Amino acid sequence: MGPSNHPTAMKIAVIGQSLFGQEVYCHLRKEGHEVVGVFTVPDKDGKADPLGLQAEKDGVPVFKFARWRAKGQVLPDVVAKYQALGAELNVLPFCSQFIPMEIINAPRHGSIIYHPSLLPRHRGASAINWTLIHGDKKGGFSIFWADDGLDTGDLLLQKECEVLPDDTVSTLYNRFLFPEGIKGMVQAVRLIAEGKAPRLPQPEEGATYEGIQKKETAKINWDQPAEAIHNWIRGNDKVPGAWTEACEQKLTFFNSTLSTSGLVPEGDTLPIPGAHRPGVVTKAGLILFGNDDRMLLVKNIQLEDGKMIPASNFFKGEGSSALELTEVELAIAEAVRSAWQRILPNVLEVEDSTDFFKSGAASVDVVRLVEEVKELCDGLELENEDVYMASTFGDFIQLLVRKLRGDDEEGEYSIDYVEMAVNKRTLHMPHQLFIGGAFIDAEGAKTFETINPTDGSVICQVSLPQVTDVDKAVAAAKDAFENGLWGKISARDRGRLLYRLADLMEQHQEELATIEALDAGAVYTLALKTHVGMSIQTFRYFAGWCDKIQGSTIPINQARPNRNLTLTRKEPVGVCGIIIPWNYPLMMLSWKTAACLAAGNTVVIKPAQVTPLTALKFAELTLKAGIPKGVVNVLPGSGSLVGQRLSDHPDVRKIGFTGSTEVGKHIMKSCAVSNVKKVSLELGGKSPLIIFADCDLNKAVQMGMSSVFFNKGENCIAAGRLFVEDSIHDEFVRRVVEEVRKMKVGNPLDRDTDHGPQNHHAHLMKLIEYCQRGVKEGATLICGGKQVPRPGFFFEPTVFTDVEDHMFIAKEESFGPVMIISRFTDGDIDAVLSRANATEFGLASGVFTRDINKALYVSDKLQAGTVFVNTYNKTDVAAPFGGFKQSGFGKDLGEAALNEYLRVKTVTFEY
């Protein structure tokens, strides 16, 4: 890369190492600066540092000095090679070597250094560790001007972030210090180039210096509170690793959390010398205690021989668990052995006892091994953590074969089910929040009751999320999107996981339908076909789209004599918030979530507070399907708290909402004010159904009934008003009333029930008030209009006639089993169309006629996102669904739904 014409470009020497150094180097070059030389560490075990590798590819001079000084004096040869480059600024993104002051002070602008703490706090080489060990609530990084002190130079720039309760060195680094640190270094250089870089002396107040964390100094002190022990463990996770002596060996603890609500310390005791109480090995992991009797949970333990195991497996014997491999599996093992040999060139022979990491493998080699296994094993997905958990070749092959056989035991998560015998089966229902791949209690262990609408009884207590829980879920989704496997696997593999999820939903179809009947009052037979059946179809449909999302190439004017190529890429938007209603809890979740995941996003789902249980069961199935942790998170709770926080959250990039127009407007405003989120809204409706005299009357009656009473009228596209041509009006009403009287109102689990309870008590009260207002305004109540005299929230199927355009019930949605019938004059098509369109809603509509010309004319004129002709409620996973006007915008279902969760990037090349 030759000298830049950028007006503020500088000649820069980059001194350092690691992927972080490589990224800073690349970004500086993109900014137009000329990197005149890269000084990095010598190759280790035949492997070059990423920074040096990249620079060599770019043709930038690379120097790998083993040392810069001898006997306290700078080496003349080093100085000569450095000075020959003519650098104007030294940039040290991450450097483990001691650089002499003769080099530091040589450039015109001096040297700047990145440090991963908010200086003057935590000076020293283990700053991230000590940020966590001290339990700091705020972390961040500093970029400072190098001087002859230890991290004492004047400050140029600082950025801070929140430290989450369960952050480790890796999560804090990956979430903030790495990506924002790169941006910060580039910003700092830009300020220097523009002559705007400050030099702010570090304050002495609050200054701390801590030494390098080493294994010998990382032993756990048990005489302190649980939070301090947790901070010590996470502050040493994964290097050097906090350890203790127990069971006559050194045990190192990883993956610690204080989120222990609902955990019962029952299991095998683990005596720990010096601990306030013995540890307890449970299904969830190892429970430890501080001197304040509070608990913390450790999920992984490294044994003294270096093997990493789930803490829950500590006392499980392994002697008889080794698998005997088939001939095919032995061949796979040998192929994988060859892959290990390629990755570990310094190992003469890979044996069962060969340890991947002790043989020189680094984190980048973990990714390579996972990818090689994918190629060798027909796309089998391993997580990076699998390699850490089975680091010897023998253990790795055992893990691999178990996964290939499909009998890999999920021992790393536990679910506290509510069990209930219903519908000739035992339901297993999760009831906690689902965040980052685990079911956990809400902050403060807050809960709410979910009610069975059939009899008004309490089904169970469900965790009630707080704002901090929303933030945790968004952070988990963001980490999964930016750093997790979800964004790294191929689109086809993503589709395979969604197909697997659909298969699991089908295997649990009867259980899901039963839960929907219990929690939402859905008629069981309808729930099997629609609530759950269409949910399964939706995931299968969008699973097929995963590897068919593609951009295009576009011809543009050529920059002659050069040429141009312009292409577009469709990319996921990031973390999405999905807020769903209570009428079709699982189906509405599926309509939005399937498209969202197919596009490659991660998601935080907020089911309606009154119907949380199928969403939580769905969350469990995502675990069983192998969807990576953090991709799907479920927070049952109030819209005013959870929905509002999702709409306001700066890390959420898209909201998909189904609900009322009033709330939709509020969400749209919040999305605009917070960070201009992308938003799609499926809102209220008052869908007109026009029935002409030339229709098939039998079919019109049948479909007219379905258009209103389907799913107890709790249907967003329900026909909110029927316009019946005058000459058939009376006959239509007579037949409808006859059919209504045949309907069986009863327990939704009974197979002959037509009409179950309304979803919840408040909605029942609203329907009673709605009908009372209709009668008061002069409409004729033909039948129904009252609560059914029995336990639960049952409402009679209702029919109103003589409904005039000015009446409340003619204009407003009931969202219940209430048929609103108005006459229109024979043959006056334009007049009835005008009345049908005289609403601010435009979700759906319908027309019944045998005249094809009339059907086409009416469907053309109706102002609605969906028009049904001689049918109703005929939705399909391949057909886009969404409204006009104040019924919202954006589409669910069909290819169009994918665009709601994608962004288009235009890339133009010149050659």
PDB file of C-alpha atoms in Angstrom, residues 602-847:
ATOM      1  CA  THR A 602     -31.143 -13.356  17.644  1.00  0.00           C
ATOM      2  CA  VAL A 603     -34.300 -12.624  19.584  1.00  0.00           C
ATOM      3  CA  VAL A 604     -35.878 -11.670  22.881  1.00  0.00           C
ATOM      4  CA  ILE A 605     -39.513 -12.822  22.910  1.00  0.00           C
ATOM      5  CA  LYS A 606     -42.122 -11.262  25.169  1.00  0.00           C
ATOM      6  CA  PRO A 607     -45.231 -13.431  25.254  1.00  0.00           C
ATOM      7  CA  ALA A 608     -48.428 -11.939  26.664  1.00  0.00           C
ATOM      8  CA  GLN A 609     -48.449 -11.993  30.450  1.00  0.00           C
ATOM      9  CA  VAL A 610     -51.754 -13.912  30.517  1.00  0.00           C
ATOM     10  CA  THR A 611     -50.490 -16.730  28.216  1.00  0.00           C
ATOM     11  CA  PRO A 612     -46.794 -17.425  28.892  1.00  0.00           C
ATOM     12  CA  LEU A 613     -46.599 -21.210  29.041  1.00  0.00           C
ATOM     13  CA  THR A 614     -46.300 -22.362  25.412  1.00  0.00           C
ATOM     14  CA  ALA A 615     -43.593 -19.753  24.809  1.00  0.00           C
ATOM     15  CA  LEU A 616     -41.576 -21.189  27.699  1.00  0.00           C
ATOM     16  CA  LYS A 617     -42.125 -24.738  26.441  1.00  0.00           C
ATOM     17  CA  PHE A 618     -40.948 -23.525  23.025  1.00  0.00           C
ATOM     18  CA  ALA A 619     -37.806 -22.183  24.712  1.00  0.00           C
ATOM     19  CA  GLU A 620     -37.097 -25.637  26.119  1.00  0.00           C
ATOM     20  CA  LEU A 621     -37.455 -27.155  22.643  1.00  0.00           C
ATOM     21  CA  THR A 622     -34.898 -24.695  21.236  1.00  0.00           C
ATOM     22  CA  LEU A 623     -32.410 -26.102  23.745  1.00  0.00           C
ATOM     23  CA  LYS A 624     -33.167 -29.664  22.674  1.00  0.00           C
ATOM     24  CA  ALA A 625     -32.873 -28.655  19.020  1.00  0.00           C
ATOM     25  CA  GLY A 626     -29.350 -27.380  19.606  1.00  0.00           C
ATOM     26  CA  ILE A 627     -30.092 -23.709  18.922  1.00  0.00           C
ATOM     27  CA  PRO A 628     -27.011 -21.988  20.419  1.00  0.00           C
ATOM     28  CA  LYS A 629     -27.404 -20.359  23.799  1.00  0.00           C
ATOM     29  CA  GLY A 630     -28.528 -16.754  23.729  1.00  0.00           C
ATOM     30  CA  VAL A 631     -30.098 -16.937  20.263  1.00  0.00           C
ATOM     31  CA  VAL A 632     -33.597 -17.269  21.743  1.00  0.00           C
ATOM     32  CA  ASN A 633     -34.606 -15.633  25.026  1.00  0.00           C
ATOM     33  CA  VAL A 634     -38.114 -15.566  26.501  1.00  0.00           C
ATOM     34  CA  LEU A 635     -39.398 -13.035  29.035  1.00  0.00           C
ATOM     35  CA  PRO A 636     -43.032 -13.472  30.070  1.00  0.00           C
ATOM     36  CA  GLY A 637     -44.190 -10.281  31.736  1.00  0.00           C
ATOM     37  CA  SER A 638     -45.942  -6.968  31.465  1.00  0.00           C
ATOM     38  CA  GLY A 639     -45.909  -4.931  28.295  1.00  0.00           C
ATOM     39  CA  SER A 640     -45.435  -1.708  30.208  1.00  0.00           C
ATOM     40  CA  LEU A 641     -42.153  -2.963  31.642  1.00  0.00           C
ATOM     41  CA  VAL A 642     -40.684  -5.656  29.352  1.00  0.00           C
ATOM     42  CA  GLY A 643     -42.177  -4.394  26.092  1.00  0.00           C
ATOM     43  CA  GLN A 644     -41.263  -0.827  26.922  1.00  0.00           C
ATOM     44  CA  ARG A 645     -37.677  -1.681  27.823  1.00  0.00           C
ATOM     45  CA  LEU A 646     -37.247  -3.673  24.609  1.00  0.00           C
ATOM     46  CA  SER A 647     -38.615  -0.722  22.614  1.00  0.00           C
ATOM     47  CA  ASP A 648     -36.251   1.669  24.395  1.00  0.00           C
ATOM     48  CA  HIS A 649     -33.160  -0.562  24.503  1.00  0.00           C
ATOM     49  CA  PRO A 650     -30.231   0.789  22.451  1.00  0.00           C
ATOM     50  CA  ASP A 651     -28.974  -2.694  21.547  1.00  0.00           C
ATOM     51  CA  VAL A 652     -32.295  -3.882  20.092  1.00  0.00           C
ATOM     52  CA  ARG A 653     -32.402  -3.157  16.360  1.00  0.00           C
ATOM     53  CA  LYS A 654     -35.892  -4.366  15.441  1.00  0.00           C
ATOM     54  CA  ILE A 655     -39.281  -4.715  17.136  1.00  0.00           C
ATOM     55  CA  GLY A 656     -42.000  -6.973  15.759  1.00  0.00           C
ATOM     56  CA  PHE A 657     -45.317  -6.318  17.493  1.00  0.00           C
ATOM     57  CA  THR A 658     -48.812  -7.752  17.267  1.00  0.00           C
ATOM     58  CA  GLY A 659     -51.438  -6.074  19.432  1.00  0.00           C
ATOM     59  CA  SER A 660     -53.645  -3.024  19.742  1.00  0.00           C
ATOM     60  CA  THR A 661     -53.299   0.098  17.596  1.00  0.00           C
ATOM     61  CA  GLU A 662     -52.951   2.254  20.692  1.00  0.00           C
ATOM     62  CA  VAL A 663     -49.970   0.294  22.021  1.00  0.00           C
ATOM     63  CA  GLY A 664     -48.525  -0.017  18.514  1.00  0.00           C
ATOM     64  CA  LYS A 665     -48.382   3.766  18.192  1.00  0.00           C
ATOM     65  CA  HIS A 666     -46.582   4.008  21.523  1.00  0.00           C
ATOM     66  CA  ILE A 667     -44.058   1.347  20.482  1.00  0.00           C
ATOM     67  CA  MET A 668     -43.434   3.097  17.180  1.00  0.00           C
ATOM     68  CA  LYS A 669     -42.708   6.340  19.009  1.00  0.00           C
ATOM     69  CA  SER A 670     -40.333   4.601  21.454  1.00  0.00           C
ATOM     70  CA  CYS A 671     -38.519   2.877  18.599  1.00  0.00           C
ATOM     71  CA  ALA A 672     -38.021   6.232  16.875  1.00  0.00           C
ATOM     72  CA  VAL A 673     -36.847   8.112  19.956  1.00  0.00           C
ATOM     73  CA  SER A 674     -34.479   5.407  21.250  1.00  0.00           C
ATOM     74  CA  ASN A 675     -32.345   4.449  18.242  1.00  0.00           C
ATOM     75  CA  VAL A 676     -34.615   4.556  15.176  1.00  0.00           C
ATOM     76  CA  LYS A 677     -35.331   0.842  15.385  1.00  0.00           C
ATOM     77  CA  LYS A 678     -36.804  -1.008  12.482  1.00  0.00           C
ATOM     78  CA  VAL A 679     -40.384  -1.876  13.409  1.00  0.00           C
ATOM     79  CA  SER A 680     -43.288  -3.899  11.996  1.00  0.00           C
ATOM     80  CA  LEU A 681     -46.778  -3.627  13.445  1.00  0.00           C
ATOM     81  CA  GLU A 682     -49.792  -5.922  13.113  1.00  0.00           C
ATOM     82  CA  LEU A 683     -52.506  -3.975  14.908  1.00  0.00           C
ATOM     83  CA  GLY A 684     -56.263  -3.819  15.390  1.00  0.00           C
ATOM     84  CA  GLY A 685     -58.881  -4.581  12.775  1.00  0.00           C
ATOM     85  CA  LYS A 686     -62.535  -4.145  11.946  1.00  0.00           C
ATOM     86  CA  SER A 687     -62.578  -6.383   8.919  1.00  0.00           C
ATOM     87  CA  PRO A 688     -65.650  -6.085   6.639  1.00  0.00           C
ATOM     88  CA  LEU A 689     -67.278  -9.139   5.055  1.00  0.00           C
ATOM     89  CA  ILE A 690     -69.644  -8.328   2.180  1.00  0.00           C
ATOM     90  CA  ILE A 691     -72.203 -11.017   1.309  1.00  0.00           C
ATOM     91  CA  PHE A 692     -74.018 -10.531  -1.993  1.00  0.00           C
ATOM     92  CA  ALA A 693     -77.370 -12.098  -2.836  1.00  0.00           C
ATOM     93  CA  ASP A 694     -75.835 -14.121  -5.698  1.00  0.00           C
ATOM     94  CA  CYS A 695     -73.550 -16.050  -3.319  1.00  0.00           C
ATOM     95  CA  ASP A 696     -73.670 -19.701  -2.380  1.00  0.00           C
ATOM     96  CA  LEU A 697     -75.752 -19.045   0.720  1.00  0.00           C
ATOM     97  CA  ASN A 698     -74.918 -22.307   2.486  1.00  0.00           C
ATOM     98  CA  LYS A 699     -71.208 -21.598   2.130  1.00  0.00           C
ATOM     99  CA  ALA A 700     -71.676 -17.952   3.083  1.00  0.00           C
ATOM    100  CA  VAL A 701     -73.426 -18.970   6.315  1.00  0.00           C
ATOM    101  CA  GLN A 702     -70.762 -21.563   7.097  1.00  0.00           C
ATOM    102  CA  MET A 703     -67.872 -19.183   6.386  1.00  0.00           C
ATOM    103  CA  GLY A 704     -69.668 -16.256   7.997  1.00  0.00           C
ATOM    104  CA  MET A 705     -69.876 -18.270  11.208  1.00  0.00           C
ATOM    105  CA  SER A 706     -66.189 -19.109  10.986  1.00  0.00           C
ATOM    106  CA  SER A 707     -65.266 -15.519  10.171  1.00  0.00           C
ATOM    107  CA  VAL A 708     -66.667 -14.406  13.546  1.00  0.00           C
ATOM    108  CA  PHE A 709     -66.616 -17.355  15.959  1.00  0.00           C
ATOM    109  CA  PHE A 710     -63.323 -19.016  14.959  1.00  0.00           C
ATOM    110  CA  ASN A 711     -61.103 -19.276  18.085  1.00  0.00           C
ATOM    111  CA  LYS A 712     -63.913 -17.750  20.216  1.00  0.00           C
ATOM    112  CA  GLY A 713     -63.724 -14.581  18.134  1.00  0.00           C
ATOM    113  CA  GLU A 714     -60.232 -13.899  19.498  1.00  0.00           C
ATOM    114  CA  ASN A 715     -58.909 -13.554  15.987  1.00  0.00           C
ATOM    115  CA  CYS A 716     -57.183 -10.481  14.573  1.00  0.00           C
ATOM    116  CA  ILE A 717     -58.764 -10.927  11.129  1.00  0.00           C
ATOM    117  CA  ALA A 718     -62.226 -11.808  12.447  1.00  0.00           C
ATOM    118  CA  ALA A 719     -65.031 -10.275  10.394  1.00  0.00           C
ATOM    119  CA  GLY A 720     -65.826  -7.292  12.582  1.00  0.00           C
ATOM    120  CA  ARG A 721     -68.834  -6.367  10.513  1.00  0.00           C
ATOM    121  CA  LEU A 722     -70.952  -8.319   8.032  1.00  0.00           C
ATOM    122  CA  PHE A 723     -72.714  -6.405   5.253  1.00  0.00           C
ATOM    123  CA  VAL A 724     -75.546  -8.611   3.914  1.00  0.00           C
ATOM    124  CA  GLU A 725     -77.492  -7.705   0.789  1.00  0.00           C
ATOM    125  CA  ASP A 726     -81.070  -6.814   1.630  1.00  0.00           C
ATOM    126  CA  SER A 727     -82.835  -9.566  -0.326  1.00  0.00           C
ATOM    127  CA  ILE A 728     -81.065 -12.395   1.574  1.00  0.00           C
ATOM    128  CA  HIS A 729     -80.544 -10.620   4.919  1.00  0.00           C
ATOM    129  CA  ASP A 730     -83.383 -12.219   6.876  1.00  0.00           C
ATOM    130  CA  GLU A 731     -82.683 -15.729   5.588  1.00  0.00           C
ATOM    131  CA  PHE A 732     -78.981 -15.328   6.350  1.00  0.00           C
ATOM    132  CA  VAL A 733     -79.729 -14.200   9.919  1.00  0.00           C
ATOM    133  CA  ARG A 734     -82.198 -17.059  10.455  1.00  0.00           C
ATOM    134  CA  ARG A 735     -79.669 -19.668   9.366  1.00  0.00           C
ATOM    135  CA  VAL A 736     -76.877 -18.098  11.405  1.00  0.00           C
ATOM    136  CA  VAL A 737     -78.966 -18.120  14.593  1.00  0.00           C
ATOM    137  CA  GLU A 738     -79.897 -21.730  13.909  1.00  0.00           C
ATOM    138  CA  GLU A 739     -76.199 -22.634  13.632  1.00  0.00           C
ATOM    139  CA  VAL A 740     -75.244 -20.625  16.723  1.00  0.00           C
ATOM    140  CA  ARG A 741     -77.751 -22.579  18.808  1.00  0.00           C
ATOM    141  CA  LYS A 742     -76.063 -25.818  17.747  1.00  0.00           C
ATOM    142  CA  MET A 743     -72.679 -24.686  19.083  1.00  0.00           C
ATOM    143  CA  LYS A 744     -71.477 -26.468  22.180  1.00  0.00           C
ATOM    144  CA  VAL A 745     -69.905 -24.151  24.737  1.00  0.00           C
ATOM    145  CA  GLY A 746     -67.722 -26.085  27.156  1.00  0.00           C
ATOM    146  CA  ASN A 747     -64.371 -27.338  28.378  1.00  0.00           C
ATOM    147  CA  PRO A 748     -61.818 -26.752  25.605  1.00  0.00           C
ATOM    148  CA  LEU A 749     -60.285 -30.181  26.250  1.00  0.00           C
ATOM    149  CA  ASP A 750     -63.553 -31.986  25.431  1.00  0.00           C
ATOM    150  CA  ARG A 751     -63.373 -33.269  21.869  1.00  0.00           C
ATOM    151  CA  ASP A 752     -66.920 -32.165  20.999  1.00  0.00           C
ATOM    152  CA  THR A 753     -66.531 -28.579  22.277  1.00  0.00           C
ATOM    153  CA  ASP A 754     -67.030 -25.869  19.648  1.00  0.00           C
ATOM    154  CA  HIS A 755     -66.535 -22.803  21.815  1.00  0.00           C
ATOM    155  CA  GLY A 756     -64.216 -22.497  24.816  1.00  0.00           C
ATOM    156  CA  PRO A 757     -63.735 -19.788  27.425  1.00  0.00           C
ATOM    157  CA  GLN A 758     -62.523 -16.296  26.616  1.00  0.00           C
ATOM    158  CA  ASN A 759     -58.831 -15.833  27.245  1.00  0.00           C
ATOM    159  CA  HIS A 760     -58.934 -13.937  30.542  1.00  0.00           C
ATOM    160  CA  HIS A 761     -61.318 -12.226  32.966  1.00  0.00           C
ATOM    161  CA  ALA A 762     -60.637  -8.638  31.903  1.00  0.00           C
ATOM    162  CA  HIS A 763     -61.479  -9.523  28.305  1.00  0.00           C
ATOM    163  CA  LEU A 764     -64.718 -11.178  29.389  1.00  0.00           C
ATOM    164  CA  MET A 765     -65.751  -8.002  31.213  1.00  0.00           C
ATOM    165  CA  LYS A 766     -64.924  -5.948  28.106  1.00  0.00           C
ATOM    166  CA  LEU A 767     -67.203  -8.132  25.958  1.00  0.00           C
ATOM    167  CA  ILE A 768     -70.090  -7.756  28.402  1.00  0.00           C
ATOM    168  CA  GLU A 769     -69.680  -3.975  28.339  1.00  0.00           C
ATOM    169  CA  TYR A 770     -69.383  -4.006  24.524  1.00  0.00           C
ATOM    170  CA  CYS A 771     -72.709  -5.801  24.092  1.00  0.00           C
ATOM    171  CA  GLN A 772     -74.463  -3.631  26.662  1.00  0.00           C
ATOM    172  CA  ARG A 773     -73.376  -0.581  24.693  1.00  0.00           C
ATOM    173  CA  GLY A 774     -74.693  -2.103  21.464  1.00  0.00           C
ATOM    174  CA  VAL A 775     -78.116  -2.644  22.982  1.00  0.00           C
ATOM    175  CA  LYS A 776     -78.125   0.847  24.494  1.00  0.00           C
ATOM    176  CA  GLU A 777     -77.380   2.435  21.088  1.00  0.00           C
ATOM    177  CA  GLY A 778     -80.339   0.622  19.487  1.00  0.00           C
ATOM    178  CA  ALA A 779     -78.880  -2.433  17.769  1.00  0.00           C
ATOM    179  CA  THR A 780     -81.028  -5.580  17.925  1.00  0.00           C
ATOM    180  CA  LEU A 781     -79.535  -8.354  20.071  1.00  0.00           C
ATOM    181  CA  ILE A 782     -80.766 -11.552  18.422  1.00  0.00           C
ATOM    182  CA  CYS A 783     -78.952 -13.980  20.741  1.00  0.00           C
ATOM    183  CA  GLY A 784     -76.154 -14.135  23.301  1.00  0.00           C
ATOM    184  CA  GLY A 785     -74.611 -11.031  24.813  1.00  0.00           C
ATOM    185  CA  LYS A 786     -74.101 -12.476  28.305  1.00  0.00           C
ATOM    186  CA  GLN A 787     -71.618 -14.451  30.381  1.00  0.00           C
ATOM    187  CA  VAL A 788     -72.387 -18.159  30.534  1.00  0.00           C
ATOM    188  CA  PRO A 789     -73.484 -19.040  34.105  1.00  0.00           C
ATOM    189  CA  ARG A 790     -70.686 -21.474  34.961  1.00  0.00           C
ATOM    190  CA  PRO A 791     -67.168 -21.224  36.426  1.00  0.00           C
ATOM    191  CA  GLY A 792     -64.563 -19.709  34.153  1.00  0.00           C
ATOM    192  CA  PHE A 793     -64.640 -16.944  31.564  1.00  0.00           C
ATOM    193  CA  PHE A 794     -67.282 -18.207  29.130  1.00  0.00           C
ATOM    194  CA  PHE A 795     -69.281 -15.834  26.925  1.00  0.00           C
ATOM    195  CA  GLU A 796     -72.261 -16.688  24.770  1.00  0.00           C
ATOM    196  CA  PRO A 797     -71.858 -16.527  20.982  1.00  0.00           C
ATOM    197  CA  THR A 798     -73.654 -13.315  20.097  1.00  0.00           C
ATOM    198  CA  VAL A 799     -75.482 -11.921  17.054  1.00  0.00           C
ATOM    199  CA  PHE A 800     -76.496  -8.251  16.534  1.00  0.00           C
ATOM    200  CA  THR A 801     -78.592  -6.986  13.634  1.00  0.00           C
ATOM    201  CA  ASP A 802     -79.874  -3.546  12.622  1.00  0.00           C
ATOM    202  CA  VAL A 803     -76.409  -2.150  13.282  1.00  0.00           C
ATOM    203  CA  GLU A 804     -76.081   1.364  11.880  1.00  0.00           C
ATOM    204  CA  ASP A 805     -72.870   2.991  10.760  1.00  0.00           C
ATOM    205  CA  HIS A 806     -72.687   5.542  13.604  1.00  0.00           C
ATOM    206  CA  MET A 807     -72.886   2.943  16.393  1.00  0.00           C
ATOM    207  CA  PHE A 808     -69.896   2.075  18.568  1.00  0.00           C
ATOM    208  CA  ILE A 809     -70.155  -1.639  17.745  1.00  0.00           C
ATOM    209  CA  ALA A 810     -70.112  -0.805  14.014  1.00  0.00           C
ATOM    210  CA  LYS A 811     -66.801   1.015  14.357  1.00  0.00           C
ATOM    211  CA  GLU A 812     -64.870  -0.714  17.148  1.00  0.00           C
ATOM    212  CA  GLU A 813     -63.479  -4.234  17.360  1.00  0.00           C
ATOM    213  CA  SER A 814     -64.922  -6.604  19.967  1.00  0.00           C
ATOM    214  CA  PHE A 815     -62.203  -9.251  19.610  1.00  0.00           C
ATOM    215  CA  GLY A 816     -64.774 -11.760  20.767  1.00  0.00           C
ATOM    216  CA  PRO A 817     -67.639 -13.989  19.544  1.00  0.00           C
ATOM    217  CA  VAL A 818     -69.880 -11.119  18.485  1.00  0.00           C
ATOM    218  CA  MET A 819     -71.382 -11.036  14.967  1.00  0.00           C
ATOM    219  CA  ILE A 820     -72.286  -7.521  13.776  1.00  0.00           C
ATOM    220  CA  ILE A 821     -74.744  -7.578  10.823  1.00  0.00           C
ATOM    221  CA  SER A 822     -75.759  -4.593   8.709  1.00  0.00           C
ATOM    222  CA  ARG A 823     -77.978  -4.488   5.623  1.00  0.00           C
ATOM    223  CA  PHE A 824     -77.139  -2.898   2.309  1.00  0.00           C
ATOM    224  CA  THR A 825     -79.430  -2.044  -0.605  1.00  0.00           C
ATOM    225  CA  ASP A 826     -79.678  -4.625  -3.390  1.00  0.00           C
ATOM    226  CA  GLY A 827     -77.267  -3.931  -6.214  1.00  0.00           C
ATOM    227  CA  ASP A 828     -75.567  -0.906  -4.623  1.00  0.00           C
ATOM    228  CA  ILE A 829     -71.980  -2.119  -4.792  1.00  0.00           C
ATOM    229  CA  ASP A 830     -70.216   1.242  -4.526  1.00  0.00           C
ATOM    230  CA  ALA A 831     -72.284   2.308  -1.531  1.00  0.00           C
ATOM    231  CA  VAL A 832     -71.452  -0.829   0.462  1.00  0.00           C
ATOM    232  CA  LEU A 833     -67.791  -0.516  -0.526  1.00  0.00           C
ATOM    233  CA  SER A 834     -67.790   3.053   0.771  1.00  0.00           C
ATOM    234  CA  ARG A 835     -69.246   1.868   4.093  1.00  0.00           C
ATOM    235  CA  ALA A 836     -66.810  -1.055   4.302  1.00  0.00           C
ATOM    236  CA  ASN A 837     -63.838   1.232   3.760  1.00  0.00           C
ATOM    237  CA  ALA A 838     -65.080   3.929   6.146  1.00  0.00           C
ATOM    238  CA  THR A 839     -62.723   2.769   8.912  1.00  0.00           C
ATOM    239  CA  GLU A 840     -59.180   3.537   9.983  1.00  0.00           C
ATOM    240  CA  PHE A 841     -58.482  -0.207  10.053  1.00  0.00           C
ATOM    241  CA  GLY A 842     -57.432  -2.312   7.080  1.00  0.00           C
ATOM    242  CA  LEU A 843     -56.247  -5.729   8.204  1.00  0.00           C
ATOM    243  CA  ALA A 844     -58.538  -8.115   6.302  1.00  0.00           C
ATOM    244  CA  SER A 845     -61.803  -8.248   4.380  1.00  0.00           C
ATOM    245  CA  GLY A 846     -64.001 -10.660   2.483  1.00  0.00           C
ATOM    246  CA  VAL A 847     -66.614 -10.970  -0.254  1.00  0.00           C
TER     247      VAL A 847
END
